[in-house]
CSV table of C-alpha atoms in Angstrom, one decimal:
chain,number,residue,atom,x,y,z
A,1494,MET,CA,87.1,144.3,68.6
A,1495,ARG,CA,85.9,142.5,71.1
A,1496,LYS,CA,83.6,145.0,72.2
A,1497,THR,CA,82.2,145.4,68.9
A,1498,ALA,CA,81.3,141.7,68.4
A,1499,LEU,CA,79.3,142.2,71.8
A,1500,LEU,CA,77.5,145.0,70.6
A,1501,CYS,CA,76.7,143.1,67.5
A,1502,ALA,CA,75.5,140.1,69.4
A,1503,LEU,CA,73.2,142.2,71.5
A,1504,VAL,CA,71.9,144.2,68.0
A,1505,MET,CA,71.3,140.7,66.3
A,1506,GLY,CA,69.3,139.2,69.5
A,1507,THR,CA,72.0,136.7,70.2
A,1508,SER,CA,74.0,136.1,73.2
A,1509,LEU,CA,77.5,135.8,73.8
A,1510,SER,CA,79.5,135.1,76.6
A,1511,PRO,CA,82.2,137.0,77.4
A,1512,VAL,CA,85.7,135.7,77.5
A,1513,TYR,CA,88.3,137.2,79.8
A,1514,ALA,CA,91.7,137.3,79.8
A,1515,GLY,CA,93.3,134.2,81.9
A,1516,SER,CA,90.0,132.1,81.5
A,1517,GLY,CA,88.7,129.8,79.0
A,1518,PRO,CA,88.3,126.4,77.1
A,1519,ILE,CA,91.1,123.9,77.0
A,1520,LYS,CA,91.3,120.6,75.3
A,1521,VAL,CA,93.3,117.6,76.6
A,1522,VAL,CA,94.4,114.3,74.6
A,1523,LEU,CA,94.3,111.5,77.0
A,1524,ALA,CA,96.2,107.5,76.2
A,1525,GLU,CA,93.3,105.9,76.9
A,1526,GLU,CA,89.4,106.5,77.4
A,1527,ALA,CA,87.3,106.0,80.7
A,1528,ASP,CA,85.4,103.0,80.3
A,1529,LEU,CA,83.4,104.8,83.3
A,1530,LEU,CA,83.4,107.5,85.3
A,1531,GLU,CA,82.1,106.3,88.9
A,1532,PRO,CA,83.8,108.3,91.6
A,1533,CYS,CA,84.6,105.4,93.7
A,1534,MET,CA,86.6,104.4,90.7
A,1535,ALA,CA,88.7,107.4,90.3
A,1536,THR,CA,91.7,106.1,91.5
A,1537,ARG,CA,92.0,104.3,88.6
A,1538,SER,CA,94.4,106.5,86.5
A,1539,ASN,CA,92.1,106.9,83.5
A,1540,ILE,CA,89.4,107.7,85.7
A,1541,GLY,CA,90.8,109.9,88.1
A,1542,ARG,CA,92.7,112.2,85.6
A,1543,ILE,CA,89.3,113.4,84.5
A,1544,ILE,CA,87.0,113.7,87.6
A,1545,MET,CA,89.3,113.3,90.6
A,1546,GLU,CA,89.3,116.8,92.6
A,1547,ASN,CA,87.6,118.3,89.1
A,1548,VAL,CA,83.8,116.6,89.7
A,1549,SER,CA,84.5,114.8,92.7
A,1550,GLU,CA,85.9,116.0,95.6
A,1551,THR,CA,87.9,114.0,98.7
A,1552,LEU,CA,87.9,115.3,102.6
A,1553,THR,CA,91.5,115.9,102.8
A,1554,GLU,CA,93.8,115.9,99.4
A,1555,LEU,CA,97.7,115.1,99.3
A,1556,ASP,CA,99.8,118.8,98.2
A,1557,VAL,CA,102.1,116.7,95.9
A,1558,ARG,CA,103.0,120.3,94.0
A,1559,GLY,CA,103.6,122.2,97.3
A,1560,GLY,CA,105.2,119.5,99.5
A,1561,THR,CA,103.0,120.8,102.5
A,1562,GLY,CA,101.6,117.4,103.2
A,1563,VAL,CA,97.9,116.6,104.0
A,1564,GLN,CA,95.7,119.6,103.8
A,1565,PRO,CA,91.9,120.5,104.4
A,1566,ARG,CA,89.4,120.0,101.1
A,1567,LEU,CA,85.8,119.3,102.7
A,1568,ALA,CA,87.2,118.8,105.8
A,1569,GLU,CA,87.9,122.2,106.7
A,1570,LYS,CA,90.0,120.6,110.3
A,1571,TRP,CA,90.4,117.2,111.9
A,1572,GLU,CA,91.9,116.0,115.2
A,1573,GLN,CA,92.6,112.5,116.8
A,1574,ASN,CA,90.3,111.4,119.5
A,1575,SER,CA,91.6,109.9,122.9
A,1576,ASP,CA,90.7,106.5,121.5
A,1577,GLY,CA,92.5,106.7,118.6
A,1578,SER,CA,89.5,107.4,116.3
A,1579,TRP,CA,89.5,110.7,113.9
A,1580,ARG,CA,87.1,113.7,114.0
A,1581,PHE,CA,86.7,115.7,110.8
A,1582,HIS,CA,84.9,119.3,110.8
A,1583,LEU,CA,83.5,119.4,107.4
A,1584,ARG,CA,83.0,122.8,105.3
A,1585,GLN,CA,79.7,124.3,105.4
A,1586,GLY,CA,77.9,126.1,102.5
A,1587,VAL,CA,78.9,123.4,99.6
A,1588,LYS,CA,76.6,122.1,97.3
A,1589,PHE,CA,76.7,119.0,95.1
A,1590,SER,CA,76.8,119.7,91.3
A,1591,ASP,CA,72.5,118.5,91.6
A,1592,GLY,CA,71.7,121.4,93.5
A,1593,THR,CA,71.8,119.3,96.7
A,1594,GLY,CA,74.2,120.3,99.8
A,1595,PHE,CA,76.8,118.6,101.5
A,1596,ASP,CA,76.6,117.4,104.9
A,1597,ALA,CA,78.0,114.4,107.1
A,1598,LYS,CA,75.4,112.1,106.2
A,1599,ASP,CA,76.8,112.3,102.3
A,1600,VAL,CA,80.5,111.3,103.9
A,1601,LYS,CA,78.7,108.7,105.6
A,1602,HIS,CA,77.2,107.1,102.7
A,1603,SER,CA,80.0,107.8,100.2
A,1604,PHE,CA,82.5,105.5,102.8
A,1605,ASP,CA,79.7,102.8,103.4
A,1606,ARG,CA,79.0,102.7,99.6
A,1607,ILE,CA,82.7,102.2,99.1
A,1608,MET,CA,82.8,99.2,101.2
A,1609,SER,CA,79.5,97.5,99.9
A,1610,ASP,CA,79.9,94.3,98.4
A,1611,LYS,CA,77.0,95.5,95.7
A,1612,ASN,CA,80.0,97.0,93.9
A,1613,THR,CA,83.5,96.3,92.7
A,1614,CYS,CA,84.8,100.0,93.9
A,1615,GLU,CA,88.5,100.2,93.7
A,1616,SER,CA,89.1,102.3,96.5
A,1617,ARG,CA,87.8,99.9,98.8
A,1618,ARG,CA,91.2,98.2,97.9
A,1619,TYR,CA,93.4,101.1,100.2
A,1620,PHE,CA,91.1,99.8,103.4
A,1621,GLY,CA,92.0,96.0,103.2
A,1622,GLY,CA,92.8,94.5,106.7
A,1623,MET,CA,91.1,97.0,108.6
A,1624,THR,CA,87.7,98.0,110.0
A,1625,VAL,CA,86.6,101.6,109.4
A,1626,THR,CA,83.6,103.1,111.3
A,1627,PRO,CA,81.9,106.2,109.9
A,1628,THR,CA,79.9,108.2,113.0
A,1629,VAL,CA,77.8,111.1,112.0
A,1630,VAL,CA,78.1,113.3,115.4
A,1631,ASP,CA,76.3,116.3,113.9
A,1632,ASP,CA,75.4,117.8,110.5
A,1633,TYR,CA,79.1,118.9,109.9
A,1634,THR,CA,81.1,116.7,112.0
A,1635,ILE,CA,81.9,113.1,111.7
A,1636,ASP,CA,84.3,110.5,113.3
A,1637,PHE,CA,86.1,107.2,111.3
A,1638,LYS,CA,87.1,104.6,114.0
A,1639,ALA,CA,89.5,102.0,112.7
A,1640,ASP,CA,90.8,98.7,114.1
A,1641,PRO,CA,93.5,98.4,113.9
A,1642,VAL,CA,94.2,102.2,114.7
A,1643,GLN,CA,95.4,104.2,111.5
A,1644,PRO,CA,97.6,106.9,112.2
A,1645,ILE,CA,97.4,107.9,108.7
A,1646,LEU,CA,93.8,107.9,108.2
A,1647,PRO,CA,93.4,111.9,107.3
A,1648,LEU,CA,96.1,110.5,104.5
A,1649,LEU,CA,93.9,107.7,103.5
A,1650,LEU,CA,91.0,109.7,103.0
A,1651,THR,CA,92.4,111.4,99.9
A,1652,LEU,CA,91.1,108.7,98.1
A,1653,VAL,CA,87.1,108.5,99.3
A,1654,THR,CA,85.5,110.5,96.9
A,1655,ILE,CA,82.5,112.3,98.3
A,1656,VAL,CA,78.8,111.9,96.3
A,1657,PRO,CA,75.3,112.7,97.8
A,1658,GLU,CA,73.5,110.4,100.1
A,1659,GLU,CA,70.8,109.4,97.6
A,1660,THR,CA,73.7,108.1,95.3
A,1661,PRO,CA,72.6,104.2,94.8
A,1662,LEU,CA,75.0,101.7,95.9
A,1663,GLU,CA,75.5,100.5,92.0
A,1664,PHE,CA,77.5,102.6,90.0
A,1665,VAL,CA,76.4,105.5,88.4
A,1666,ARG,CA,77.0,106.8,84.7
A,1667,GLU,CA,77.0,110.6,85.6
A,1668,PRO,CA,79.0,111.4,88.4
A,1669,VAL,CA,77.5,114.1,90.6
A,1670,GLY,CA,80.1,115.6,93.3
A,1671,THR,CA,81.0,119.1,94.8
A,1672,GLY,CA,83.8,119.9,92.9
A,1673,PRO,CA,84.1,123.3,90.7
A,1674,TYR,CA,83.0,121.1,87.6
A,1675,LYS,CA,80.1,119.1,86.3
A,1676,LEU,CA,79.9,116.6,83.3
A,1677,SER,CA,78.3,118.0,80.7
A,1678,ASN,CA,79.0,115.9,77.7
A,1679,TRP,CA,80.0,111.9,77.2
A,1680,THR,CA,80.2,111.0,73.9
A,1681,PRO,CA,81.7,107.4,74.3
A,1682,GLY,CA,84.4,107.0,71.7
A,1683,GLN,CA,84.7,110.5,70.9
A,1684,GLN,CA,85.1,113.1,73.8
A,1685,ILE,CA,84.2,113.8,77.5
A,1686,VAL,CA,83.5,117.6,78.5
A,1687,LEU,CA,83.3,119.1,82.2
A,1688,THR,CA,81.9,122.7,82.5
A,1689,SER,CA,83.1,124.6,85.5
A,1690,ARG,CA,80.4,125.5,87.9
A,1691,ASP,CA,79.2,129.0,88.8
A,1692,ASP,CA,77.9,127.8,92.6
A,1693,TYR,CA,81.3,126.1,93.1
A,1694,TRP,CA,82.2,126.6,97.1
A,1695,GLY,CA,85.9,127.6,96.3
A,1696,ALA,CA,87.5,129.8,93.9
A,1697,LYS,CA,86.9,130.0,90.0
A,1698,PRO,CA,89.3,128.4,88.4
A,1699,GLU,CA,90.7,129.9,85.1
A,1700,VAL,CA,89.6,126.9,82.7
A,1701,THR,CA,86.1,127.4,82.0
A,1702,GLU,CA,85.4,124.1,80.1
A,1703,ALA,CA,87.5,120.9,79.2
A,1704,THR,CA,87.4,118.5,76.4
A,1705,TYR,CA,88.7,115.2,76.7
A,1706,LEU,CA,89.8,113.4,73.5
A,1707,PHE,CA,91.8,110.2,73.6
A,1708,ARG,CA,94.4,109.0,71.0
A,1709,ALA,CA,96.5,105.8,71.6
A,1710,ASP,CA,99.7,107.1,69.7
A,1711,PRO,CA,101.8,109.0,71.7
A,1712,ALA,CA,103.2,110.6,68.8
A,1713,VAL,CA,99.9,111.9,67.5
A,1714,ARG,CA,99.2,113.2,71.1
A,1715,ALA,CA,102.1,115.3,71.3
A,1716,ALA,CA,101.6,116.3,67.5
A,1717,MET,CA,98.0,117.5,68.3
A,1718,VAL,CA,99.3,120.1,70.8
A,1719,GLN,CA,101.8,121.5,68.7
A,1720,ALA,CA,99.1,122.0,65.9
A,1721,GLY,CA,96.7,123.3,68.4
A,1722,GLU,CA,94.2,121.0,68.2
A,1723,ALA,CA,94.7,120.4,72.0
A,1724,ASP,CA,96.5,122.1,75.1
A,1725,LEU,CA,97.9,119.5,77.1
A,1726,SER,CA,98.9,115.7,76.5
A,1727,PRO,CA,99.8,114.6,80.1
A,1728,SER,CA,102.0,111.6,78.7
A,1729,ILE,CA,103.9,111.7,75.7
A,1730,SER,CA,106.8,109.5,74.7
A,1731,GLN,CA,110.4,110.4,75.3
A,1732,VAL,CA,111.1,110.4,71.5
A,1733,GLU,CA,108.3,113.2,71.0
A,1734,ALA,CA,109.5,115.6,73.6
A,1735,THR,CA,111.9,117.6,71.6
A,1736,ASN,CA,110.4,121.2,72.8
A,1737,PRO,CA,112.3,122.9,75.7
A,1738,ALA,CA,109.0,125.6,75.5
A,1739,THR,CA,106.2,122.7,75.7
A,1740,ASP,CA,107.8,119.5,76.8
A,1741,PHE,CA,108.4,118.7,80.6
A,1742,SER,CA,109.8,115.6,82.3
A,1743,TYR,CA,108.5,114.5,86.1
A,1744,LEU,CA,109.6,111.8,88.4
A,1745,ASP,CA,106.1,109.4,87.7
A,1746,SER,CA,104.7,107.5,90.7
A,1747,GLU,CA,103.8,104.6,88.8
A,1748,THR,CA,106.0,101.4,88.7
A,1749,VAL,CA,105.8,98.9,85.9
A,1750,TYR,CA,105.7,95.2,86.9
A,1751,LEU,CA,104.6,91.7,86.2
A,1752,ARG,CA,102.7,90.4,88.6
A,1753,ILE,CA,103.2,86.7,89.3
A,1754,ASP,CA,100.4,84.4,89.5
A,1755,HIS,CA,101.8,81.8,92.4
A,1756,ASN,CA,98.9,79.1,92.7
A,1757,ILE,CA,99.5,78.1,89.2
A,1758,GLU,CA,102.4,75.7,87.9
A,1759,PRO,CA,105.2,76.4,87.3
A,1760,LEU,CA,105.2,80.0,88.8
A,1761,ASN,CA,104.2,78.3,92.1
A,1762,ASP,CA,108.1,77.2,92.3
A,1763,VAL,CA,110.3,80.1,93.8
A,1764,ARG,CA,113.1,78.9,91.1
A,1765,ILE,CA,110.8,79.9,88.4
A,1766,ARG,CA,109.9,82.9,89.7
A,1767,ARG,CA,113.9,83.5,90.5
A,1768,ALA,CA,114.6,82.5,86.8
A,1769,LEU,CA,112.1,85.0,85.3
A,1770,ASN,CA,113.9,88.1,87.0
A,1771,LEU,CA,117.2,86.8,86.5
A,1772,ALA,CA,116.3,86.6,82.3
A,1773,ILE,CA,115.6,89.9,81.8
A,1774,ASP,CA,117.7,92.7,80.8
A,1775,ARG,CA,116.1,95.6,82.7
A,1776,GLN,CA,119.2,97.8,82.0
A,1777,ALA,CA,118.8,97.5,77.9
A,1778,PHE,CA,115.3,99.5,77.8
A,1779,LEU,CA,116.5,102.6,79.5
A,1780,GLY,CA,117.6,105.0,76.6
A,1781,THR,CA,115.5,102.9,73.5
A,1782,LEU,CA,112.6,101.9,74.7
A,1783,LEU,CA,112.2,104.0,77.8
A,1784,PRO,CA,114.0,107.5,79.3
A,1785,GLU,CA,117.4,106.8,80.5
A,1786,SER,CA,116.6,108.4,83.6
A,1787,ALA,CA,113.9,105.8,84.2
A,1788,LEU,CA,114.7,104.0,87.5
A,1789,LEU,CA,115.0,100.0,88.0
A,1790,ALA,CA,112.8,98.9,90.3
A,1791,THR,CA,113.4,97.2,93.4
A,1792,ALA,CA,109.9,97.5,95.1
A,1793,ILE,CA,106.3,98.3,94.3
A,1794,VAL,CA,106.3,101.8,95.4
A,1795,PRO,CA,109.0,104.5,94.3
A,1796,PRO,CA,112.1,105.6,96.2
A,1797,PRO,CA,110.5,108.7,97.8
A,1798,THR,CA,108.3,105.8,99.8
A,1799,LEU,CA,108.6,105.9,103.8
A,1800,GLY,CA,110.7,102.6,104.3
A,1801,TRP,CA,112.2,102.2,100.7
A,1802,ASN,CA,114.9,99.7,101.0
A,1803,LYS,CA,117.9,101.1,99.4
A,1804,ASP,CA,119.7,97.6,100.3
A,1805,VAL,CA,117.7,95.9,97.9
A,1806,LYS,CA,119.3,95.2,94.8
A,1807,VAL,CA,117.9,94.9,91.1
A,1808,PRO,CA,118.4,91.2,89.9
A,1809,ALA,CA,121.5,91.1,87.5
A,1810,TYR,CA,120.8,90.3,84.3
A,1811,ASP,CA,122.2,86.3,84.3
A,1812,PRO,CA,120.3,84.1,81.4
A,1813,GLU,CA,122.4,81.0,82.0
A,1814,ALA,CA,121.3,81.3,85.9
A,1815,ALA,CA,118.2,81.4,84.9
A,1816,LYS,CA,118.5,78.4,82.5
A,1817,LYS,CA,120.0,76.5,85.1
A,1818,LEU,CA,117.1,77.4,87.7
A,1819,ILE,CA,114.7,76.1,85.0
A,1820,GLU,CA,116.3,72.9,84.2
A,1821,GLU,CA,116.7,72.1,88.7
A,1822,ALA,CA,113.1,72.6,88.3
A,1823,LYS,CA,112.2,70.4,85.5
A,1824,ALA,CA,114.4,67.7,87.3
A,1825,ASP,CA,112.2,67.9,90.0
A,1826,GLY,CA,108.7,67.5,87.9
A,1827,VAL,CA,107.9,70.9,87.8
A,1828,LYS,CA,106.0,71.6,84.2
A,1829,VAL,CA,108.4,74.1,83.0
A,1830,ASP,CA,106.9,73.6,79.5
A,1831,THR,CA,103.6,74.7,80.6
A,1832,PRO,CA,102.8,78.3,78.1
A,1833,ILE,CA,103.1,81.2,80.4
A,1834,THR,CA,101.0,84.1,79.2
A,1835,ILE,CA,101.7,87.9,79.8
A,1836,ILE,CA,98.5,89.5,80.2
A,1837,ALA,CA,99.4,93.3,79.0
A,1838,ARG,CA,97.2,96.5,78.8
A,1839,SER,CA,96.8,98.3,75.4
A,1840,ALA,CA,98.3,102.1,75.6
A,1841,ASN,CA,99.0,101.2,79.5
A,1842,PHE,CA,102.4,103.4,78.9
A,1843,PRO,CA,104.4,104.8,76.3
A,1844,ASN,CA,106.2,101.7,74.3
A,1845,VAL,CA,104.0,99.0,76.0
A,1846,THR,CA,104.0,96.8,72.9
A,1847,GLU,CA,107.4,97.0,72.1
A,1848,ILE,CA,108.7,96.2,75.9
A,1849,MET,CA,106.2,93.4,76.4
A,1850,GLU,CA,107.6,91.7,72.8
A,1851,ALA,CA,111.2,92.5,73.8
A,1852,ILE,CA,110.6,90.6,77.4
A,1853,GLN,CA,108.6,87.7,75.8
A,1854,GLN,CA,111.5,87.2,73.5
A,1855,GLN,CA,114.2,87.0,76.7
A,1856,LEU,CA,111.8,84.5,78.5
A,1857,GLN,CA,111.8,82.6,75.5
A,1858,GLU,CA,115.7,82.4,75.4
A,1859,VAL,CA,116.3,80.8,78.2
A,1860,GLY,CA,113.8,78.2,77.8
A,1861,LEU,CA,110.0,79.3,78.9
A,1862,LYS,CA,107.3,79.1,76.7
A,1863,VAL,CA,105.4,82.7,76.9
A,1864,GLU,CA,102.7,83.6,75.0
A,1865,LEU,CA,101.9,87.8,75.0
A,1866,LYS,CA,98.4,88.9,75.1
A,1867,PHE,CA,97.0,92.4,74.7
A,1868,VAL,CA,93.6,93.6,76.4
A,1869,GLU,CA,91.6,96.8,76.6
A,1870,VAL,CA,91.4,98.5,80.4
A,1871,ALA,CA,88.1,96.5,81.5
A,1872,GLU,CA,89.2,93.2,80.4
A,1873,HIS,CA,92.6,93.6,82.2
A,1874,GLU,CA,91.0,94.1,85.4
A,1875,GLN,CA,89.5,90.5,84.9
A,1876,TYR,CA,92.8,89.3,85.4
A,1877,TYR,CA,94.5,91.9,87.8
A,1878,SER,CA,91.8,91.5,90.2
A,1879,LYS,CA,90.0,88.8,92.6
A,1880,PRO,CA,88.2,86.9,92.2
A,1881,PHE,CA,91.0,84.9,89.8
A,1882,ALA,CA,89.0,83.0,87.1
A,1883,GLU,CA,88.9,78.9,87.7
A,1884,GLY,CA,91.0,76.7,85.6
A,1885,ARG,CA,93.2,79.7,84.5
A,1886,GLY,CA,96.6,78.6,83.1
A,1887,PRO,CA,100.1,80.2,84.8
A,1888,GLN,CA,100.0,84.1,84.2
A,1889,LEU,CA,101.9,87.3,84.4
A,1890,VAL,CA,100.1,90.2,84.6
A,1891,ALA,CA,101.4,93.0,83.4
A,1892,ALA,CA,100.8,96.3,85.1
A,1893,MET,CA,101.3,99.9,86.3
A,1894,HIS,CA,100.5,100.6,89.6
A,1895,ASP,CA,100.9,104.4,91.1
A,1896,ASN,CA,101.6,105.3,95.0
A,1897,SER,CA,102.0,109.1,95.1
A,1898,LYS,CA,101.0,109.0,99.0
A,1899,GLY,CA,104.6,108.6,100.3
A,1900,ASP,CA,103.4,105.5,102.3
A,1901,PRO,CA,103.6,101.9,101.4
A,1902,SER,CA,100.0,101.4,103.3
A,1903,PHE,CA,98.5,102.2,99.5
A,1904,SER,CA,100.3,99.4,98.0
A,1905,MET,CA,101.2,96.5,100.6
A,1906,PHE,CA,97.8,95.2,101.6
A,1907,PHE,CA,95.9,94.8,98.2
A,1908,LYS,CA,99.0,93.9,96.3
A,1909,TYR,CA,100.4,91.3,98.7
A,1910,ALA,CA,98.1,90.4,101.4
A,1911,THR,CA,96.4,86.9,101.6
A,1912,GLU,CA,93.1,88.7,101.3
A,1913,GLY,CA,94.5,91.3,99.5
A,1914,THR,CA,92.0,91.9,95.6
A,1915,GLN,CA,94.9,92.0,93.3
A,1916,SER,CA,97.5,89.4,95.5
A,1917,GLY,CA,98.7,86.2,93.6
A,1918,PHE,CA,100.0,84.5,96.9
A,1919,SER,CA,99.4,83.7,100.6
A,1920,ASP,CA,102.6,84.1,102.9
A,1921,PRO,CA,101.9,84.3,106.8
A,1922,LYS,CA,105.0,86.4,107.7
A,1923,VAL,CA,103.7,88.9,104.9
A,1924,ASP,CA,100.3,89.3,106.4
A,1925,ASP,CA,101.7,90.1,109.6
A,1926,LEU,CA,104.0,92.2,109.0
A,1927,ILE,CA,101.5,94.6,106.7
A,1928,LYS,CA,99.7,94.7,109.9
A,1929,ARG,CA,101.8,95.6,112.0
A,1930,ALA,CA,103.3,98.2,109.9
A,1931,SER,CA,100.2,99.6,109.2
A,1932,ALA,CA,99.5,100.5,112.8
A,1933,ALA,CA,103.0,101.7,113.9
A,1934,VAL,CA,104.5,105.3,113.6
A,1935,GLY,CA,107.4,107.1,113.2
A,1936,ASP,CA,110.8,105.2,113.0
A,1937,GLU,CA,109.1,101.7,113.8
A,1938,ARG,CA,106.9,102.1,110.7
A,1939,ALA,CA,109.7,102.8,108.1
A,1940,LYS,CA,111.5,99.9,109.7
A,1941,LEU,CA,108.8,97.1,109.1
A,1942,TRP,CA,108.0,98.9,105.9
A,1943,SER,CA,111.6,98.3,104.9
A,1944,GLU,CA,112.1,94.8,106.4
A,1945,LEU,CA,108.8,93.8,104.2
A,1946,ILE,CA,109.9,95.1,100.9
A,1947,ALA,CA,113.4,93.1,101.5
A,1948,TYR,CA,111.3,89.9,102.1
A,1949,LEU,CA,108.7,90.1,99.2
A,1950,HIS,CA,111.9,90.8,96.7
A,1951,ASP,CA,114.7,88.3,97.8
A,1952,ASP,CA,112.5,85.8,99.7
A,1953,VAL,CA,109.0,85.3,98.5
A,1954,VAL,CA,110.0,87.0,94.6
A,1955,ALA,CA,106.7,88.4,94.3
A,1956,ASP,CA,106.7,90.1,91.2
A,1957,VAL,CA,109.3,90.9,88.3
A,1958,LEU,CA,109.6,94.3,89.2
A,1959,LEU,CA,110.8,96.0,86.3
A,1960,PHE,CA,111.1,100.6,86.6
A,1961,HIS,CA,110.0,103.3,87.8
A,1962,MET,CA,108.6,105.7,85.5
A,1963,VAL,CA,109.6,109.0,83.9
A,1964,GLY,CA,106.9,110.7,82.6
A,1965,PHE,CA,106.7,113.1,79.9
A,1966,SER,CA,103.9,115.9,79.1
A,1967,ARG,CA,103.3,118.5,76.4
A,1968,VAL,CA,101.6,121.8,77.5
A,1969,SER,CA,100.7,124.5,75.2
A,1970,GLU,CA,102.5,127.8,75.2
A,1971,ARG,CA,99.0,129.7,76.0
A,1972,LEU,CA,99.0,127.6,79.0
A,1973,ASP,CA,101.2,128.2,82.9
A,1974,PHE,CA,101.3,124.6,84.0
A,1975,LYS,CA,104.2,122.1,85.0
A,1976,PRO,CA,103.7,118.4,86.0
A,1977,THR,CA,103.9,116.5,88.8
A,1978,MET,CA,104.8,112.8,90.2
A,1979,ALA,CA,100.7,112.9,90.6
A,1980,THR,CA,99.6,113.9,86.9
A,1981,ASN,CA,99.7,110.6,85.7
A,1982,SER,CA,96.6,109.5,87.9
A,1983,MET,CA,95.3,113.0,88.9
A,1984,LEU,CA,94.9,116.2,86.8
A,1985,GLN,CA,93.5,119.3,88.7
A,1986,LEU,CA,92.1,121.7,86.2
A,1987,SER,CA,92.1,124.2,88.9
A,1988,GLU,CA,96.0,124.0,89.1
A,1989,ILE,CA,96.3,125.3,85.4
A,1990,LYS,CA,96.2,129.0,84.3
A,1991,ILE,CA,95.6,130.3,81.0
A,1992,LYS,CA,98.0,133.2,79.7
């Protein structure tokens, strides 16, 4: 049948690209659309799921699926120099999707671009509290010197996407990368299409083309895969995950929390921050709006992370104690009647609306005035990251933070340090612990991170920590793919096999 079709195409003077068993196009349906496809923003999940390691590659990558640690990508090998700097030996014969060659100057420009003040690259935040200087040794060798010395620099570089040296410092709309795919179509509001490259340096993936569609409702996403309108939805709700043949659960590296702005009354009073935590019945969400297997959070990082402190306990649900703290603060002149706004991102995770409405009600029941505001991803960033708006009222920013890398350094500086881009407070002890832990190794590193986790939770009361999520995916039976802890933030098409 296939041979007949090919012969007919030749007779008619048309071309027909052969589709071999085990290869072909797929459709992926996601919860929220990418507002941009800038490579240095690929650490943001709605962008990273599309372009990270598909269009834009990194020097190194963390093998979450195989558990073998940091592995080569565009760098073939690396070693630490005697002065604490790191030397990376680059892969040769690699080309960008625009046909230009890849070398050390591209790597230096990519890093310098991320750190430039002419843009707002998200991946810059992971290098806070340190100065990193890349130096080209030759065409295929580059050194990175960090001050203070960073013992996990090869792991940090899993977040630096490489672009051509000619890429402007300002954001680009169409990414050019060394990955196995190139952007072939972007119709805002409808779809994004990636097409495999014939000149890719590595193994040719089985997925020849990926079309990304966007539907906010998890039930719609699940139904599309079931009906054959899509092949994969990385995120559906537990309610829809009913088919053992197509539906998979996975440990998610995302932590749901409310970031407290400590700078605005009444949230600048630790009693109010404690009251917020006591007022929320976290356990009630498990098995109802969230999977029963989700974990209650005591840190911004999930339990497999280095230094995770098992002795830190989830705040007890105690509305009466919350009311008492609020009354004490009020008696001391704290303006507890000032309305507090919860700012949440639409379609951020399954049942986000219902969960935030329930939290709003629980906070109101202990005597706080709480408003709820839902925003799209671009507007959410204005509340989530500095510079914060002048004249703002008290805010709780609902967010999900992803750390699948296994070390708190990917979270702590930009979340909690005085100069951190998403930090809502300033504390000298926090700054000192972050600095010392980042430079430490082995048991001492784990000990310092553990101490910081306890101090943030018990003394500073930095956030309202809520849940470590469990994710659910629906995968067509025509695909051979199982999700991992990284699936929510990165979806490597080369890992997907077609039966």
